[in-house]
Amino acid sequence: MISNQILQNTIEGLTAITKIELCVLDTEGKVLASTFELKDEIEGFVLDFVNSPADSQVIHGCQFFKVFDERQLEFVILAKGDNDVAFMIGKVAAFQIQNLLVAYKERFDKDNFIKNLLLDNLLLVDIYNRSKKLHIDTDVRRIVFLLEMNNEKELNGLEVVRTIYTGRPKDFITAVDEKNIIIVREVREGETYEDLMKAAQMLFEHLDTDKSGRVKIALGTIVHEIKEVSRSYKEARMALDVGKIFYENRSVVAYSNLGIGRLIYQLPIPLCKMFIKEIFDNKSPEDFDEETLTTINKFFENNLNVSETSRQLYIHRNTLVYRLDKLQKSTGLDLRVFEDAITFKIALMVVKYMDYMESL
């Protein structure tokens, strides 16, 4: 549970202060961390000490101490020296590592609880019982931030995010897979969705240091009870997917601001295929040439304004009209008519959704 590096850092810090050399071993006599070199025969001494009823003992010029985790022997601590100072520092080291065990176990238990909560693996009664046991408030406002990090240079995004959130001890940061990091964030009194979007944007800017755009952040909605946290997570998950399909240029996407993309995302694929067949008669917008697609997208960007679109495309107004007429003949839809334009826009979004689902 506690890494060897953490143990090494701990005893090196104590040795630097006290000048007493320390060593941490497992119950089989294997050295996990040490500030001095042990003699070969020490493994046998450790095994004898493990099997003895004593909690501390002086053996071969070293003070030996046991560290338990709920009555289960976890570590053996050695303090070099057979005097009272070495005994006292050994006791301090054992106490420090005992506290580390408790802290890391609590963190592990909370992390495990949050993961099961997010994935709906807990009964309602278990949610409240375990929350009470882990001292987690059940009736505060929370929201889920979902981070997708595709930056290969970032070796441990989870620890980076935990470092950023050090000053927020009531937030929970975990991961259910290698790419996605989840923040269950407490929403403080007076915080609004606008504030949360700003916080998410600041987090994005902190993580996307190389401006690669490989970091995406999605937000669920604010929930008021711990049992509803999984809903906020599902909303964030949907927001992340919808953002990838329809809003590629957005780095931060909120479930509450998905627009028509949310509706299309929930359509069954057979219904989408039926709709596209009805609109395009076995054709697809993907069959249009690059010029036609550019014209369509620019026309929508300029709110169906012919003059502004032709100006931005550097073509004559009549050329644009000709292209729109040509599109109308092939599809039966006139983009200059609002109802046809809406139908065409939705059809384009449906095709993007279908392509995304087929690529999974």
Tab-separated table of C-alpha atoms in Angstrom:
chain	number	residue	atom	x	y	z
A	1	MET	CA	0.000	0.000	0.000
A	2	ILE	CA	2.833	2.374	0.888
A	3	SER	CA	5.470	2.547	-1.830
A	4	ASN	CA	9.107	1.838	-1.019
A	5	GLN	CA	9.936	5.363	-2.176
A	6	ILE	CA	7.623	6.858	0.452
A	7	LEU	CA	9.234	4.698	3.120
A	8	GLN	CA	12.713	5.704	1.920
A	9	ASN	CA	11.838	9.419	1.970
A	10	THR	CA	10.394	9.074	5.472
A	11	ILE	CA	13.399	7.403	7.088
A	12	GLU	CA	15.876	9.616	5.217
A	13	GLY	CA	14.103	12.632	6.674
A	14	LEU	CA	14.213	11.203	10.182
A	15	THR	CA	17.883	10.230	9.831
A	16	ALA	CA	18.773	13.715	8.581
A	17	ILE	CA	17.210	15.206	11.734
A	18	THR	CA	18.296	12.664	14.350
A	19	LYS	CA	21.556	11.257	12.855
A	20	ILE	CA	20.295	7.760	13.698
A	21	GLU	CA	20.423	5.288	10.797
A	22	LEU	CA	17.140	3.507	10.087
A	23	CYS	CA	15.902	0.571	8.040
A	24	VAL	CA	12.454	-0.786	7.090
A	25	LEU	CA	12.030	-4.503	6.286
A	26	ASP	CA	9.087	-6.732	5.476
A	27	THR	CA	8.172	-9.743	7.606
A	28	GLU	CA	10.403	-12.003	5.493
A	29	GLY	CA	13.496	-9.934	6.164
A	30	LYS	CA	13.583	-8.188	2.773
A	31	VAL	CA	14.866	-4.611	2.916
A	32	LEU	CA	12.255	-2.108	1.670
A	33	ALA	CA	14.094	1.097	2.578
A	34	SER	CA	17.334	1.832	4.416
A	35	THR	CA	19.829	4.576	5.186
A	36	PHE	CA	22.698	2.141	5.906
A	37	GLU	CA	23.982	-1.164	4.593
A	38	LEU	CA	22.884	-4.216	6.528
A	39	LYS	CA	24.984	-7.289	7.155
A	40	ASP	CA	23.956	-10.552	5.497
A	41	GLU	CA	23.021	-12.307	8.706
A	42	ILE	CA	20.410	-9.629	9.576
A	43	GLU	CA	17.675	-11.530	7.665
A	44	GLY	CA	17.891	-14.388	10.136
A	45	PHE	CA	17.660	-11.990	13.083
A	46	VAL	CA	14.563	-10.376	11.539
A	47	LEU	CA	12.816	-13.725	11.101
A	48	ASP	CA	13.593	-14.646	14.716
A	49	PHE	CA	12.205	-11.289	15.873
A	50	VAL	CA	9.060	-11.686	13.747
A	51	ASN	CA	8.347	-15.041	15.342
A	52	SER	CA	9.005	-13.766	18.867
A	53	PRO	CA	6.271	-12.278	21.095
A	54	ALA	CA	8.308	-9.096	21.734
A	55	ASP	CA	7.275	-5.767	20.161
A	56	SER	CA	10.828	-4.397	20.463
A	57	GLN	CA	14.226	-5.932	21.032
A	58	VAL	CA	17.961	-5.171	20.852
A	59	ILE	CA	19.696	-7.569	18.463
A	60	HIS	CA	23.256	-7.383	17.161
A	61	GLY	CA	23.671	-3.678	17.956
A	62	CYS	CA	20.309	-2.577	16.511
A	63	GLN	CA	16.961	-1.706	18.014
A	64	PHE	CA	14.164	-3.803	16.442
A	65	PHE	CA	10.514	-2.648	16.398
A	66	LYS	CA	7.297	-4.082	14.980
A	67	VAL	CA	4.690	-2.082	13.041
A	68	PHE	CA	1.180	-3.562	12.887
A	69	ASP	CA	-1.788	-2.926	10.622
A	70	GLU	CA	-4.899	-3.929	12.565
A	71	ARG	CA	-3.001	-6.622	14.530
A	72	GLN	CA	-1.333	-7.873	11.341
A	73	LEU	CA	2.446	-7.459	11.410
A	74	GLU	CA	3.375	-5.293	8.431
A	75	PHE	CA	6.941	-3.976	8.895
A	76	VAL	CA	10.029	-4.363	11.027
A	77	ILE	CA	11.934	-1.166	11.843
A	78	LEU	CA	15.641	-1.131	12.700
A	79	ALA	CA	17.381	1.764	14.441
A	80	LYS	CA	21.158	1.428	14.413
A	81	GLY	CA	22.542	1.557	17.936
A	82	ASP	CA	21.913	-0.113	21.274
A	83	ASN	CA	21.490	3.020	23.411
A	84	ASP	CA	18.473	4.962	24.673
A	85	VAL	CA	18.675	7.524	21.848
A	86	ALA	CA	18.473	4.820	19.168
A	87	PHE	CA	15.568	3.243	21.080
A	88	MET	CA	13.664	6.542	21.199
A	89	ILE	CA	14.256	7.360	17.510
A	90	GLY	CA	13.268	3.805	16.553
A	91	LYS	CA	10.024	4.244	18.447
A	92	VAL	CA	9.414	7.562	16.673
A	93	ALA	CA	10.083	5.934	13.270
A	94	ALA	CA	7.728	3.072	14.057
A	95	PHE	CA	5.051	5.535	15.170
A	96	GLN	CA	5.509	7.616	12.008
A	97	ILE	CA	5.195	4.609	9.700
A	98	GLN	CA	2.206	3.354	11.685
A	99	ASN	CA	0.492	6.695	11.000
A	100	LEU	CA	1.430	6.446	7.314
A	101	LEU	CA	-0.220	3.020	7.183
A	102	VAL	CA	-3.423	4.399	8.671
A	103	ALA	CA	-3.443	7.430	6.344
A	104	TYR	CA	-2.764	5.405	3.206
A	105	LYS	CA	-5.282	2.768	4.172
A	106	GLU	CA	-7.940	5.434	4.718
A	107	ARG	CA	-7.049	7.000	1.375
A	108	PHE	CA	-7.254	3.591	-0.296
A	109	ASP	CA	-10.607	2.842	1.355
A	110	LYS	CA	-12.022	6.209	0.298
A	111	ASP	CA	-10.686	5.799	-3.222
A	112	ASN	CA	-12.237	2.336	-3.460
A	113	PHE	CA	-15.534	3.654	-2.099
A	114	ILE	CA	-15.654	6.545	-4.585
A	115	LYS	CA	-14.913	4.223	-7.522
A	116	ASN	CA	-17.730	1.864	-6.529
A	117	LEU	CA	-20.024	4.825	-5.944
A	118	LEU	CA	-19.326	6.219	-9.425
A	119	LEU	CA	-19.871	2.848	-11.069
A	120	ASP	CA	-23.142	2.152	-9.191
A	121	ASN	CA	-21.695	-0.902	-7.462
A	122	LEU	CA	-23.146	-0.096	-4.032
A	123	LEU	CA	-26.550	-0.580	-2.446
A	124	LEU	CA	-28.135	2.553	-1.014
A	125	VAL	CA	-27.692	1.337	2.563
A	126	ASP	CA	-24.017	0.583	1.896
A	127	ILE	CA	-23.465	4.074	0.533
A	128	TYR	CA	-24.603	5.719	3.753
A	129	ASN	CA	-22.992	3.180	6.076
A	130	ARG	CA	-19.583	3.414	4.396
A	131	SER	CA	-19.829	7.201	4.143
A	132	LYS	CA	-20.330	7.388	7.893
A	133	LYS	CA	-17.447	5.001	8.535
A	134	LEU	CA	-15.106	6.975	6.264
A	135	HIS	CA	-16.266	10.347	7.668
A	136	ILE	CA	-17.611	11.546	4.316
A	137	ASP	CA	-20.452	14.088	4.383
A	138	THR	CA	-23.524	12.748	2.602
A	139	ASP	CA	-25.579	15.894	2.077
A	140	VAL	CA	-23.222	18.492	0.592
A	141	ARG	CA	-23.346	19.749	-2.998
A	142	ARG	CA	-20.919	18.015	-5.350
A	143	ILE	CA	-20.122	17.899	-9.055
A	144	VAL	CA	-18.020	15.502	-11.121
A	145	PHE	CA	-15.195	16.732	-13.358
A	146	LEU	CA	-14.030	14.119	-15.876
A	147	LEU	CA	-10.575	14.631	-17.381
A	148	GLU	CA	-9.315	12.787	-20.426
A	149	MET	CA	-5.553	13.047	-20.820
A	150	ASN	CA	-4.040	11.721	-24.040
A	151	ASN	CA	-0.682	13.407	-23.547
A	152	GLU	CA	1.960	10.685	-23.658
A	153	LYS	CA	4.496	13.008	-22.036
A	154	GLU	CA	2.403	13.118	-18.852
A	155	LEU	CA	3.566	10.057	-16.944
A	156	ASN	CA	1.249	10.341	-13.960
A	157	GLY	CA	-1.647	12.681	-14.549
A	158	LEU	CA	-3.464	11.410	-11.450
A	159	GLU	CA	-0.697	12.561	-9.106
A	160	VAL	CA	-0.399	15.877	-10.953
A	161	VAL	CA	-4.107	16.567	-10.427
A	162	ARG	CA	-3.887	15.486	-6.781
A	163	THR	CA	-1.040	17.951	-6.288
A	164	ILE	CA	-3.132	20.753	-7.797
A	165	TYR	CA	-6.028	19.915	-5.449
A	166	THR	CA	-3.916	19.635	-2.298
A	167	GLY	CA	-5.704	22.638	-0.796
A	168	ARG	CA	-9.138	21.030	-1.188
A	169	PRO	CA	-9.129	18.054	1.230
A	170	LYS	CA	-12.868	17.363	0.806
A	171	ASP	CA	-12.541	16.709	-2.935
A	172	PHE	CA	-11.930	13.162	-4.162
A	173	ILE	CA	-9.625	12.403	-7.070
A	174	THR	CA	-9.490	8.946	-8.586
A	175	ALA	CA	-9.235	7.095	-11.890
A	176	VAL	CA	-11.191	4.202	-13.337
A	177	ASP	CA	-8.792	3.647	-16.243
A	178	GLU	CA	-5.427	4.862	-17.567
A	179	LYS	CA	-6.709	7.863	-19.523
A	180	ASN	CA	-9.572	9.236	-17.454
A	181	ILE	CA	-9.232	11.062	-14.141
A	182	ILE	CA	-12.291	11.824	-12.042
A	183	ILE	CA	-12.653	14.689	-9.586
A	184	VAL	CA	-15.641	14.580	-7.243
A	185	ARG	CA	-15.567	18.261	-6.337
A	186	GLU	CA	-17.392	19.815	-3.407
A	187	VAL	CA	-19.381	22.851	-4.537
A	188	ARG	CA	-18.951	25.561	-1.947
A	189	GLU	CA	-21.599	28.023	-0.823
A	190	GLY	CA	-22.207	30.634	-3.507
A	191	GLU	CA	-20.359	28.777	-6.292
A	192	THR	CA	-22.252	28.822	-9.609
A	193	TYR	CA	-21.911	26.854	-12.856
A	194	GLU	CA	-20.044	29.836	-14.265
A	195	ASP	CA	-17.524	29.611	-11.398
A	196	LEU	CA	-17.137	25.869	-11.961
A	197	MET	CA	-16.556	26.373	-15.693
A	198	LYS	CA	-13.846	28.925	-14.871
A	199	ALA	CA	-12.255	26.478	-12.421
A	200	ALA	CA	-12.316	23.748	-15.075
A	201	GLN	CA	-10.775	26.122	-17.636
A	202	MET	CA	-7.991	27.026	-15.202
A	203	LEU	CA	-7.341	23.323	-14.575
A	204	PHE	CA	-7.181	22.721	-18.331
A	205	GLU	CA	-4.651	25.532	-18.805
A	206	HIS	CA	-2.541	24.124	-15.969
A	207	LEU	CA	-2.510	20.626	-17.488
A	208	ASP	CA	-2.257	21.507	-21.185
A	209	THR	CA	1.211	23.006	-20.787
A	210	ASP	CA	2.402	22.118	-24.280
A	211	LYS	CA	-0.767	23.529	-25.927
A	212	SER	CA	-1.355	20.175	-27.596
A	213	GLY	CA	-5.083	20.221	-26.876
A	214	ARG	CA	-4.943	16.588	-25.769
A	215	VAL	CA	-6.604	17.358	-22.442
A	216	LYS	CA	-10.407	17.447	-22.366
A	217	ILE	CA	-12.534	18.252	-19.326
A	218	ALA	CA	-16.244	17.503	-18.975
A	219	LEU	CA	-18.608	18.525	-16.171
A	220	GLY	CA	-21.739	16.830	-14.906
A	221	THR	CA	-24.424	18.712	-12.987
A	222	ILE	CA	-24.474	19.669	-9.314
A	223	VAL	CA	-25.987	17.011	-7.049
A	224	HIS	CA	-27.081	17.462	-3.444
A	225	GLU	CA	-26.632	13.968	-1.979
A	226	ILE	CA	-23.813	11.486	-2.190
A	227	LYS	CA	-26.089	8.829	-3.709
A	228	GLU	CA	-26.500	11.093	-6.771
A	229	VAL	CA	-22.784	11.432	-7.507
A	230	SER	CA	-22.925	8.562	-10.014
A	231	ARG	CA	-25.500	10.539	-12.020
A	232	SER	CA	-23.161	13.513	-12.258
A	233	TYR	CA	-20.404	11.136	-13.404
A	234	LYS	CA	-22.624	9.657	-16.146
A	235	GLU	CA	-23.527	13.168	-17.270
A	236	ALA	CA	-19.850	14.136	-17.424
A	237	ARG	CA	-19.117	10.967	-19.399
A	238	MET	CA	-21.844	11.851	-21.893
A	239	ALA	CA	-20.617	15.451	-22.091
A	240	LEU	CA	-17.109	14.215	-22.906
A	241	ASP	CA	-18.391	12.023	-25.759
A	242	VAL	CA	-20.776	14.664	-27.123
A	243	GLY	CA	-17.980	17.231	-26.985
A	244	LYS	CA	-15.708	14.978	-29.045
A	245	ILE	CA	-18.394	14.484	-31.690
A	246	PHE	CA	-19.943	17.913	-32.075
A	247	TYR	CA	-17.732	20.459	-30.290
A	248	GLU	CA	-14.148	19.485	-31.116
A	249	ASN	CA	-12.866	23.006	-30.504
A	250	ARG	CA	-14.089	23.120	-26.902
A	251	SER	CA	-11.577	22.097	-24.246
A	252	VAL	CA	-14.155	22.252	-21.442
A	253	VAL	CA	-17.679	20.905	-21.999
A	254	ALA	CA	-20.568	20.984	-19.522
A	255	TYR	CA	-23.540	18.608	-19.583
A	256	SER	CA	-25.857	21.564	-19.002
A	257	ASN	CA	-24.660	23.196	-22.227
A	258	LEU	CA	-24.740	20.431	-24.852
A	259	GLY	CA	-27.681	21.731	-26.877
A	260	ILE	CA	-29.059	19.509	-29.619
A	261	GLY	CA	-25.952	17.331	-29.434
A	262	ARG	CA	-27.345	15.725	-26.246
A	263	LEU	CA	-30.531	14.701	-28.065
A	264	ILE	CA	-28.758	13.263	-31.100
A	265	TYR	CA	-26.325	11.318	-28.899
A	266	GLN	CA	-29.236	9.404	-27.372
A	267	LEU	CA	-30.793	8.375	-30.693
A	268	PRO	CA	-30.599	4.669	-31.623
A	269	ILE	CA	-28.409	4.000	-34.677
A	270	PRO	CA	-31.207	2.280	-36.713
A	271	LEU	CA	-33.340	5.410	-36.327
A	272	CYS	CA	-30.398	7.581	-37.430
A	273	LYS	CA	-29.892	5.452	-40.547
A	274	MET	CA	-33.579	5.694	-41.380
A	275	PHE	CA	-33.456	9.487	-41.027
A	276	ILE	CA	-30.362	9.842	-43.247
A	277	LYS	CA	-31.880	7.572	-45.889
A	278	GLU	CA	-35.050	9.694	-45.858
A	279	ILE	CA	-33.118	12.958	-46.231
A	280	PHE	CA	-30.341	11.985	-48.628
A	281	ASP	CA	-31.872	8.941	-50.386
A	282	ASN	CA	-29.012	6.485	-49.817
A	283	LYS	CA	-26.415	9.231	-50.185
A	284	SER	CA	-24.324	10.763	-47.423
A	285	PRO	CA	-22.883	14.233	-46.770
A	286	GLU	CA	-19.525	12.476	-46.790
A	287	ASP	CA	-20.011	11.929	-50.541
A	288	PHE	CA	-20.012	15.690	-51.168
A	289	ASP	CA	-16.817	17.174	-52.543
A	290	GLU	CA	-14.591	19.406	-50.405
A	291	GLU	CA	-15.848	22.580	-52.087
A	292	THR	CA	-19.481	21.762	-51.329
A	293	LEU	CA	-18.761	20.854	-47.688
A	294	THR	CA	-16.751	24.070	-47.163
A	295	THR	CA	-19.595	26.109	-48.680
A	296	ILE	CA	-22.203	24.418	-46.448
A	297	ASN	CA	-20.204	24.874	-43.247
A	298	LYS	CA	-19.365	28.507	-43.988
A	299	PHE	CA	-23.016	29.231	-44.848
A	300	PHE	CA	-24.097	27.867	-41.467
A	301	GLU	CA	-21.326	29.785	-39.670
A	302	ASN	CA	-22.706	33.015	-41.131
A	303	ASN	CA	-26.320	32.301	-40.159
A	304	LEU	CA	-27.452	31.656	-43.756
A	305	ASN	CA	-26.230	35.087	-44.899
A	306	VAL	CA	-25.434	34.814	-48.630
A	307	SER	CA	-23.488	38.082	-48.890
A	308	GLU	CA	-21.241	37.464	-45.897
A	309	THR	CA	-20.612	33.830	-46.875
A	310	SER	CA	-19.597	34.742	-50.436
A	311	ARG	CA	-17.301	37.455	-49.053
A	312	GLN	CA	-15.548	35.053	-46.669
A	313	LEU	CA	-15.209	32.392	-49.377
A	314	TYR	CA	-13.811	35.019	-51.803
A	315	ILE	CA	-16.370	34.102	-54.460
A	316	HIS	CA	-19.046	36.070	-56.292
A	317	ARG	CA	-22.527	36.052	-54.817
A	318	ASN	CA	-23.877	34.399	-57.953
A	319	THR	CA	-21.300	31.602	-57.620
A	320	LEU	CA	-22.567	30.878	-54.114
A	321	VAL	CA	-26.174	30.939	-55.328
A	322	TYR	CA	-25.219	28.488	-58.074
A	323	ARG	CA	-23.644	26.113	-55.532
A	324	LEU	CA	-26.731	26.294	-53.300
A	325	ASP	CA	-29.004	25.635	-56.271
A	326	LYS	CA	-26.863	22.641	-57.242
A	327	LEU	CA	-27.101	21.282	-53.682
A	328	GLN	CA	-30.865	21.753	-53.722
A	329	LYS	CA	-31.190	19.703	-56.913
A	330	SER	CA	-29.163	16.819	-55.463
A	331	THR	CA	-30.779	16.734	-52.003
A	332	GLY	CA	-34.118	18.512	-52.378
A	333	LEU	CA	-33.118	20.892	-49.559
A	334	ASP	CA	-32.692	24.625	-50.050
A	335	LEU	CA	-30.357	25.926	-47.358
A	336	ARG	CA	-31.722	29.450	-47.836
A	337	VAL	CA	-35.030	28.206	-46.384
A	338	PHE	CA	-34.844	28.017	-42.582
A	339	GLU	CA	-36.718	24.701	-42.209
A	340	ASP	CA	-34.541	23.001	-44.844
A	341	ALA	CA	-31.406	24.470	-43.291
A	342	ILE	CA	-32.349	23.078	-39.878
A	343	THR	CA	-33.045	19.644	-41.382
A	344	PHE	CA	-29.701	19.665	-43.185
A	345	LYS	CA	-27.792	20.817	-40.086
A	346	ILE	CA	-29.324	18.059	-37.963
A	347	ALA	CA	-28.564	15.519	-40.690
A	348	LEU	CA	-24.895	16.561	-40.693
A	349	MET	CA	-24.759	16.137	-36.914
A	350	VAL	CA	-26.450	12.732	-37.121
A	351	VAL	CA	-23.855	11.558	-39.650
A	352	LYS	CA	-21.031	12.725	-37.360
A	353	TYR	CA	-22.630	10.829	-34.484
A	354	MET	CA	-22.980	7.650	-36.563
A	355	ASP	CA	-19.352	7.863	-37.715
A	356	TYR	CA	-18.203	8.271	-34.103
A	357	MET	CA	-20.216	5.291	-32.867
A	358	GLU	CA	-18.962	3.089	-35.705
A	359	SER	CA	-15.360	4.014	-34.881
A	360	LEU	CA	-15.625	2.714	-31.304
